[in-house]
Amino acid sequence: MRIVICDDAAAATRTAVDRIAAALRARPASVLGLATGGTMEPVYEGLIAAHRDGLSFAQAVSFNLDEYVGLPPGHPQSYRSYMQRHLFDHVDIAPERTFVPSGEGDPQAASDAYEAALRAHGPLDLQLLGLGHNGHIGFNEPGSSLASRTREKLLTRTTREANARFFKEGETPPRSAVTMGIGTILEARSILVLALGAGKAAAVQGTVEGPVTAMCPGSALQMHPDVTMIVDSAAAADLSLADFYREAEALRRSREGG
Ligand code: GLP
């Protein structure tokens, strides 16, 4: 895993935006795996700014990781409406090429349909990931099979509490979600993880240095050959080999001439 430790959240976000923009420039018909959450909002702002400077999404296809079960696409807290608000409405991506799992109807049927769409358009060229405080990726909570496919997952109480901030007061956040599985995520050609702030330090440590275990779903990324983890110094605080990662990154940059 390539670990990039940036001084602060803004620098880490910029690094992630630059990586995504470069991938899209190199391959305009990229199949992008997209994520939601607070961490990604400034990433999408950066991509919208890059679009204004000429970056085109016109040939791209996108697949989001997950959707809440029971929320129609038009619900303000659905991940479909998050994506419209934070990215799709502001760039030139074709609406019919933006895929988000359906939170309506039978979750198993929605999951099977999503896997079929992924097979038809995939593999994903670049999967963007955030990290849950408990190490979840997508909505694959601790205990998820490392070989899992898209399916319905019950959300833990801590995840529901963490995401309650996005819902109106008195509104109960959904108990479950349809999420790409860990096995599905690992099929992406390349994976970019962004984790920011002290609250993510334990999850980052478990993902990068912990044993590969279903108790920290992010740790499954150790099995993938092309993962870049971008963190700020607060999220890197628990990494025992932080100095080594900094040195390795400095060497890589000097060889790349940057
Ligand atoms: C949600 C999403 C994840 C995301 C995580 C972290 O649970 N399903 O994809 O990575 O939250 O979100 P935040 O960036 O808000 O901390």
Short mmCIF file of N, CA and C and ligand atoms in Angstrom, two decimals, residues 36-39 65-66 79 130-131 136 138-139 163 165 200, ligand 1:
data_model
loop_
_atom_site.label_atom_id
_atom_site.label_comp_id
_atom_site.label_asym_id
_atom_site.label_seq_id
_atom_site.Cartn_x
_atom_site.Cartn_y
_atom_site.Cartn_z
N THR A 36 -19.38 8.48 -0.65
CA THR A 36 -20.10 9.61 -0.05
C THR A 36 -19.48 9.91 1.31
N GLY A 37 -20.13 10.75 2.11
CA GLY A 37 -19.61 11.09 3.44
C GLY A 37 -19.03 12.50 3.43
N GLY A 38 -18.83 13.03 4.62
CA GLY A 38 -18.33 14.39 4.79
C GLY A 38 -16.95 14.59 4.15
N THR A 39 -16.10 13.57 4.25
CA THR A 39 -14.74 13.67 3.72
C THR A 39 -14.74 13.96 2.22
N LEU A 65 -20.75 3.44 -4.10
CA LEU A 65 -20.57 2.27 -3.23
C LEU A 65 -21.88 1.75 -2.65
N ASP A 66 -22.76 2.68 -2.26
CA ASP A 66 -23.86 2.23 -1.40
C ASP A 66 -25.05 3.18 -1.42
N TYR A 79 -28.11 8.71 -0.91
CA TYR A 79 -26.80 8.94 -1.52
C TYR A 79 -26.93 9.35 -2.98
N GLY A 130 -13.74 6.28 1.42
CA GLY A 130 -13.50 6.87 2.73
C GLY A 130 -13.38 5.72 3.71
N LEU A 131 -13.20 6.06 4.97
CA LEU A 131 -13.10 5.02 6.01
C LEU A 131 -14.06 5.39 7.13
N HIS A 136 -14.93 0.63 8.54
CA HIS A 136 -15.76 0.13 7.43
C HIS A 136 -15.39 0.82 6.11
N GLY A 138 -17.27 1.40 2.23
CA GLY A 138 -18.67 1.35 1.78
C GLY A 138 -19.49 1.29 3.05
N PHE A 139 -20.41 0.35 3.11
CA PHE A 139 -21.12 0.11 4.38
C PHE A 139 -20.82 -1.31 4.85
N ASN A 163 -23.74 8.98 11.30
CA ASN A 163 -24.39 9.54 10.12
C ASN A 163 -25.69 10.29 10.46
N ARG A 165 -25.97 12.91 11.96
CA ARG A 165 -25.77 14.35 11.81
C ARG A 165 -26.29 14.89 10.48
N LYS A 200 -10.18 9.31 12.76
CA LYS A 200 -9.94 8.19 11.84
C LYS A 200 -8.61 7.49 12.12
C1 GLP B 1 -20.39 6.42 5.43
C2 GLP B 1 -20.16 5.89 4.01
C3 GLP B 1 -18.71 5.56 3.78
C4 GLP B 1 -17.84 6.68 4.27
C5 GLP B 1 -17.99 6.85 5.76
C6 GLP B 1 -17.13 7.95 6.37
O1 GLP B 1 -20.74 5.49 6.37
N1 GLP B 1 -20.96 4.75 3.69
O2 GLP B 1 -18.52 5.32 2.39
O3 GLP B 1 -16.49 6.42 3.97
O4 GLP B 1 -19.36 7.16 6.00
O5 GLP B 1 -17.79 9.16 6.27
P1 GLP B 1 -17.20 10.57 6.68
O6 GLP B 1 -16.36 10.97 5.51
O7 GLP B 1 -18.43 11.43 6.82
O8 GLP B 1 -16.44 10.39 7.92
#
